[in-house]
C-alpha positions as a Python dict, from the first residue, in 0.01 Angstrom:
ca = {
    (1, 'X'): (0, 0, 0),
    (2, 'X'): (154, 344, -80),
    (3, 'X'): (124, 668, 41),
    (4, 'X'): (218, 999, -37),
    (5, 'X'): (318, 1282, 291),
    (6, 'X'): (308, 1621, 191),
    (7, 'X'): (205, 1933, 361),
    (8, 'X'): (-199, 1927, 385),
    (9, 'X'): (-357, 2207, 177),
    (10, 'X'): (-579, 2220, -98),
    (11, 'X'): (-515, 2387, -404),
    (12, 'X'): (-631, 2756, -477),
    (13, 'X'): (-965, 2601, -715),
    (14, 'X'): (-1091, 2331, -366),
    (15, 'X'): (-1037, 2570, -69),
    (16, 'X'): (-1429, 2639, 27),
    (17, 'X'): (-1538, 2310, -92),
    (18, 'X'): (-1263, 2102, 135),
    (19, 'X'): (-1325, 2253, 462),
    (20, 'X'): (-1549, 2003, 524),
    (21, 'X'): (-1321, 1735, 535),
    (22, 'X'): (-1010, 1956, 643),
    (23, 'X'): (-724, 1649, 616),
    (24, 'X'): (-759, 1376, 332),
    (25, 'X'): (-496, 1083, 301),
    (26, 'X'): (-482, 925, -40),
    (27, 'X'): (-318, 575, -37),
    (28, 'X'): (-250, 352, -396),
    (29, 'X'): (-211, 19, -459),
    (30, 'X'): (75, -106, -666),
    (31, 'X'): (-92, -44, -994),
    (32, 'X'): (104, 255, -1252),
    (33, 'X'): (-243, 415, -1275),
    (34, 'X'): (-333, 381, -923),
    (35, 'X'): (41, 553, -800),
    (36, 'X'): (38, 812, -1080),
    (37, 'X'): (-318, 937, -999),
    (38, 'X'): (-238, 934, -645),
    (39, 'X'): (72, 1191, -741),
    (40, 'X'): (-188, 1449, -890),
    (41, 'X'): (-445, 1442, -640),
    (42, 'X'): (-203, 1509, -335),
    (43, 'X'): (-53, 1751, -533),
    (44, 'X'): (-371, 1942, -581),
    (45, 'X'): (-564, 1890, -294),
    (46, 'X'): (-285, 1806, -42),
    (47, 'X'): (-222, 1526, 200),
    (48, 'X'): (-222, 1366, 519),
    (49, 'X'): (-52, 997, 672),
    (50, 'X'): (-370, 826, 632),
    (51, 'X'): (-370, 813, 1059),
    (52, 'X'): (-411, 1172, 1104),
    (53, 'X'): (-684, 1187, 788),
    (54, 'X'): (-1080, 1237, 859),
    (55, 'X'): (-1111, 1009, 486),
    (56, 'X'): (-906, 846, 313),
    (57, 'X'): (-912, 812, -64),
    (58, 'X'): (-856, 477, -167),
    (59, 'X'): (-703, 412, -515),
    (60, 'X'): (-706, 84, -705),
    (61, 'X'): (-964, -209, -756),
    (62, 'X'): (-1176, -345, -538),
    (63, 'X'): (-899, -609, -412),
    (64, 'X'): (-740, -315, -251),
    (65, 'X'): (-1041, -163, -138),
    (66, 'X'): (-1108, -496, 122),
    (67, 'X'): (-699, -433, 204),
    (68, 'X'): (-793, -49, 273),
    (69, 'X'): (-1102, -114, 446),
    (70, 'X'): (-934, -371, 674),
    (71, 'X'): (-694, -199, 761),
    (72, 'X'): (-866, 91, 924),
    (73, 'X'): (-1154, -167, 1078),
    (74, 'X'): (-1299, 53, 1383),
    (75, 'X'): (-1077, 318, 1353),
    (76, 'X'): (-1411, 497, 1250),
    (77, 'X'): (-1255, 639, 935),
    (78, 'X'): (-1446, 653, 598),
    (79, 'X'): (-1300, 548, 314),
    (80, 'X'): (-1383, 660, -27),
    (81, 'X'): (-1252, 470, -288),
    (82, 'X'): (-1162, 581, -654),
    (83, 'X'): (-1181, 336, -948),
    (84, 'X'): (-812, 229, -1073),
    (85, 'X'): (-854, -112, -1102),
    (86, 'X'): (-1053, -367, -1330),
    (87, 'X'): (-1381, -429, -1192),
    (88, 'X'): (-1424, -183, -943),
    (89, 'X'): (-1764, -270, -798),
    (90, 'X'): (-1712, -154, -409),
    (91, 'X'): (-1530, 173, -570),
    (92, 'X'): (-1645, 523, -712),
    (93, 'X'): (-1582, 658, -988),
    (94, 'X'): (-1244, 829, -1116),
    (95, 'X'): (-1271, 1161, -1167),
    (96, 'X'): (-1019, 1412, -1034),
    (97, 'X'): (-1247, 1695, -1019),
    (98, 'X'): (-1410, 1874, -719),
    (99, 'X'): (-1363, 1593, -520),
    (100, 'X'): (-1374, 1729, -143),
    (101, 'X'): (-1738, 1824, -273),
    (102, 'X'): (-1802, 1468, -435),
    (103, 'X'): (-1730, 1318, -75),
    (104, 'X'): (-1881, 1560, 146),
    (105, 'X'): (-2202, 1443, -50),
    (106, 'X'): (-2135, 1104, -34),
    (107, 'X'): (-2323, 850, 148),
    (108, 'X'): (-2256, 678, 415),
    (109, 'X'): (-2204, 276, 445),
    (110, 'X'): (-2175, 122, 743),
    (111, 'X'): (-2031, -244, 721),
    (112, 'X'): (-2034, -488, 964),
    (113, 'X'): (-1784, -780, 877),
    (114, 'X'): (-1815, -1192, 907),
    (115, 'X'): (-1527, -1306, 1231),
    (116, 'X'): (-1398, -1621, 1133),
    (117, 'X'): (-1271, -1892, 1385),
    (118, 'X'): (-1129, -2189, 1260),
    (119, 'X'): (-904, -2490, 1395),
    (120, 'X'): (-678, -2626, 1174),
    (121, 'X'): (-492, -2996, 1230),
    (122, 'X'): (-303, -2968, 1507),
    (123, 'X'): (-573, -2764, 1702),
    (124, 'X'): (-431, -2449, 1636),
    (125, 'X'): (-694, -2182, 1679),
    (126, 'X'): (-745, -1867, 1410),
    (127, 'X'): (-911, -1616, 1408),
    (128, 'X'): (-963, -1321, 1108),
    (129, 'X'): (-1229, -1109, 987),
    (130, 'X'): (-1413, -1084, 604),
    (131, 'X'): (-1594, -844, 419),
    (132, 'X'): (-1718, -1055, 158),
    (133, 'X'): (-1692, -1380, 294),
    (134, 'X'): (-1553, -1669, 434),
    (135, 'X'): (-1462, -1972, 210),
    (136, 'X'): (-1370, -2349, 241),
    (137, 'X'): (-1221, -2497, -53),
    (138, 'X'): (-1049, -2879, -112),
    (139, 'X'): (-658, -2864, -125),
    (140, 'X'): (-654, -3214, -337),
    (141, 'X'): (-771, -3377, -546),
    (142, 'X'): (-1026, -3554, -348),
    (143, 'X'): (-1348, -3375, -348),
    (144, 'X'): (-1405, -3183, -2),
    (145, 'X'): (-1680, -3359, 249),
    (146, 'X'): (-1865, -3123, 492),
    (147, 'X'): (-2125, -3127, 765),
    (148, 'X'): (-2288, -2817, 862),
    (149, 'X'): (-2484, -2695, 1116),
    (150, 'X'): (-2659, -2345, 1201),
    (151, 'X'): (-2696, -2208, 1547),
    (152, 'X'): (-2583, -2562, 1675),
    (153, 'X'): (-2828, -2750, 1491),
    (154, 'X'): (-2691, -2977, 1202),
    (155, 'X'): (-2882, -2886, 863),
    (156, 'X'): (-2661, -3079, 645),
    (157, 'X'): (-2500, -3408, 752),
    (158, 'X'): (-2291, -3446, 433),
    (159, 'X'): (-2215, -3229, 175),
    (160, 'X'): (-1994, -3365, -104),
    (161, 'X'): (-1833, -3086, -288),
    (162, 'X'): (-1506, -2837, -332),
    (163, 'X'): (-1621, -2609, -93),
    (164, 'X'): (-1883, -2384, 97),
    (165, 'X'): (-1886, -2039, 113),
    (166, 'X'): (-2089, -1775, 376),
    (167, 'X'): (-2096, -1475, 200),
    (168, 'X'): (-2240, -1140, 342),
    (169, 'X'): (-2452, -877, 97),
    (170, 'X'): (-2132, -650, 71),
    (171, 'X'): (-1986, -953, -65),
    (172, 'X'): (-2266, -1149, -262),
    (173, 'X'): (-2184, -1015, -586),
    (174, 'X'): (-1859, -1117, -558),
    (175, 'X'): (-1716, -1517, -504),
    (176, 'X'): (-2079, -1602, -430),
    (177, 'X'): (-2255, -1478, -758),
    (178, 'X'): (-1965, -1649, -988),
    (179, 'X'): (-2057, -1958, -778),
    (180, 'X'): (-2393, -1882, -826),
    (181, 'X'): (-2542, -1747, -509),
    (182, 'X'): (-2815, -1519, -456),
    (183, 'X'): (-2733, -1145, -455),
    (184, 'X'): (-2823, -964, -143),
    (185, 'X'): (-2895, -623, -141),
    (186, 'X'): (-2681, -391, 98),
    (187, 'X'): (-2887, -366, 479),
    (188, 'X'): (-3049, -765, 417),
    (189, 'X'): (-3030, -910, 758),
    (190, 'X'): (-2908, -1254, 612),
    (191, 'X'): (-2600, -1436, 501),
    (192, 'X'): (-2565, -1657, 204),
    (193, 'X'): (-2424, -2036, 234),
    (194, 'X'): (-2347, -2138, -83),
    (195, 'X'): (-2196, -2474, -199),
    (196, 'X'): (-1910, -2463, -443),
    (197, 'X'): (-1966, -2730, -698),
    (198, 'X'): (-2185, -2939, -560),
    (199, 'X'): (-2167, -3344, -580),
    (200, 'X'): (-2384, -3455, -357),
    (201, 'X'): (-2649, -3335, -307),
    (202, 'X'): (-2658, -3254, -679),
    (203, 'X'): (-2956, -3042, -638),
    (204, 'X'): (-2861, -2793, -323),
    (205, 'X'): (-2809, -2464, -421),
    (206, 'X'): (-2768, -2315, -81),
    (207, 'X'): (-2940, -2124, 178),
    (208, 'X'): (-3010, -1783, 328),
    (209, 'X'): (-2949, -1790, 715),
    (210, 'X'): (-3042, -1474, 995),
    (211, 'X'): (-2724, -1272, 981),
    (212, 'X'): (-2733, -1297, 1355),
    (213, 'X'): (-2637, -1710, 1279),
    (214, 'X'): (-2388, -1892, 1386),
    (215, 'X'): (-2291, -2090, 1066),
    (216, 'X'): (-2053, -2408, 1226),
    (217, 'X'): (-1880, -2627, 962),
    (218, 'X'): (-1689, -2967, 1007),
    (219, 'X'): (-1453, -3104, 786),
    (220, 'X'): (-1499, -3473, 750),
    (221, 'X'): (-1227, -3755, 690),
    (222, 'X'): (-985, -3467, 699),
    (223, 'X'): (-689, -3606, 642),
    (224, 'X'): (-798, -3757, 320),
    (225, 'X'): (-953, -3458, 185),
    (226, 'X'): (-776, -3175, 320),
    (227, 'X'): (-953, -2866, 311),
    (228, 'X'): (-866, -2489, 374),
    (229, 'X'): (-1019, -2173, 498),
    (230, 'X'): (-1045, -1804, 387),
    (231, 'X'): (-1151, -1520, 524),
    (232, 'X'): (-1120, -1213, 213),
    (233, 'X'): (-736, -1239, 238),
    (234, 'X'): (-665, -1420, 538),
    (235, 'X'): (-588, -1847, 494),
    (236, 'X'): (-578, -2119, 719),
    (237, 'X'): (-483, -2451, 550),
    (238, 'X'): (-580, -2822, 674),
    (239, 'X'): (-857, -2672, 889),
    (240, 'X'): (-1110, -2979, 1070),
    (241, 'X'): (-1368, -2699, 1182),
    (242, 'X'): (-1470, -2362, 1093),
    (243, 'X'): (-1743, -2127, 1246),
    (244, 'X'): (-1839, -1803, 1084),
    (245, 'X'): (-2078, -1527, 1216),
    (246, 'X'): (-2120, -1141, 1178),
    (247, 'X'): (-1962, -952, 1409),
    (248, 'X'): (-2168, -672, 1506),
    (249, 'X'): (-1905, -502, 1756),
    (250, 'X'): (-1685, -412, 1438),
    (251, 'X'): (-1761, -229, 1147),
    (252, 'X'): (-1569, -40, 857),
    (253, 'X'): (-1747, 244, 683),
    (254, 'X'): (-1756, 320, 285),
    (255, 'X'): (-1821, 658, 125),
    (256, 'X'): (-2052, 630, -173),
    (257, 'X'): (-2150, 836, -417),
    (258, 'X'): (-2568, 922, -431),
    (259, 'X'): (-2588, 895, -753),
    (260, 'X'): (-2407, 536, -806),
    (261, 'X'): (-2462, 379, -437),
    (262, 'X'): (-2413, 33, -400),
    (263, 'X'): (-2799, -32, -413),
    (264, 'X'): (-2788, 81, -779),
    (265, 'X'): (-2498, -94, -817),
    (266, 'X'): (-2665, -415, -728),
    (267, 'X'): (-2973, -406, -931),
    (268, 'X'): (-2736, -295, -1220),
    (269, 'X'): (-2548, -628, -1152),
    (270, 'X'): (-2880, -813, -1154),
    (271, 'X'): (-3033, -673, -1498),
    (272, 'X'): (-2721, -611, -1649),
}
């Protein structure tokens, strides 16, 4: 992640429209047009170590957007992010223009993120937090064999298959949709389970759970079909038991813009 220190101060064009948000840190991923456009806008609107900032301007793709928004995880700083990656789904718009206004207008997103605690083979506890989800997928080539239970209740003795996945709606459009899970709209109180090529049984296609669940799942004959677990960046190979729930005592918050929120974004994803 890079950053850019210079003295704060907007240009001569931004001074009534920035006091609003008086220090703004603008941090880059790795990415030529990420760094370079990260160079112009600290030059014209000035900059801050993204500790001291009230927002920080995220620039890149949405992979560095969950980095960004990890990172500051109930720091209580917003984070607006700037399109300078590929997809770009979580992020705004580039445009370099008036943009102490664009964010001062922006709305607010308050996410709360899935805690993932899983034991791997030599009862080694981990722990880690996801925005878009947590994921369990085969390490051989021996298809993956799962039991899972919600709330301590066992829903699904066996499932046969490379993986499961618990996605939240921040992250439904993402790993879940290409594995084709329902897409939740941002504020739905549920969580999506969704099996990752199914074997057996052929025909389940998932499940929406309360997002106040406890979602509990075993890894059977482990050592045969070894099986690891991800939360968003985070992995945890040869794990024999993974639980995932939301964890409402932490939260990250996103800056959107009005006129592109993520609800729009969603439905656009849908009818696309």
């Amino acid at each position: 992640m890079n950053e850019v220190a210079r003295p704060a101060g907007p240009s001569h064009a931004e001074v009534d429209a920035s006091t609003a948000l008086t220090r703004i840190a603008f941090v880059a991923s790795e990415a030529p047009d990420a760094l370079q456009a990260q160079g112009r806008l600290a030059a014209r609107y000035g900059t801050v170590p993204a500790e001291d900032a009230d927002v920080v301007v995220a620039l890149g793709g949405d992979g560095f957007m969950l980095q960004t928004l990890h990172r500051f995880r109930d720091s209580g700083t917003p984070i607006y992010g700037m399109n300078r990656g590929s997809v770009g789904f979580l992020m705004n718009s580039f445009r370099e223009e008036d943009l102490p206004a664009r964010i001062a207008a922006s709305q607010r997103v308050v996410i709360h993120p899935l805690m993932m605690e899983a034991t791997d083979i030599k009862g080694r506890q981990h722990r880690a937090w996801a925005i878009n989800e947590v994921s369990l997928i085969r390490q051989s080539y021996q298809a993956a064999k799962l039991r899972i239970a919600i709330d301590g209740k066992v829903r699904m003795e066996e499932l046969i298959c490379d993986g499961v996945l618990v996605a939240t709606p921040a992250g439904s459009t993402a790993y879940n949709l290409s594995a084709q899970g329902p897409i939740l709209p941002i504020g739905t109180p549920l969580l999506a389970v969704t099996p990752i090529s199914a074997f057996r049984p052929r025909r389940w296609r998932g499940a929406l759970v309360p997002d106040r669940a406890r979602v509990d799942i075993a890894v059977m004959e482990f050592e045969k079909r070894p099986v690891n677990a991800t939360a968003d960046h985070f992995e945890v190979r040869d794990v024999v038991a993974v639980r995932a729930r939301l964890d409402a005592n932490s939260s990250m918050t996103m800056l959107v813009d009005r006129d592109h929120s993520i609800e729009e974004r969603i439905l656009a994803e849908q009818f696309g």
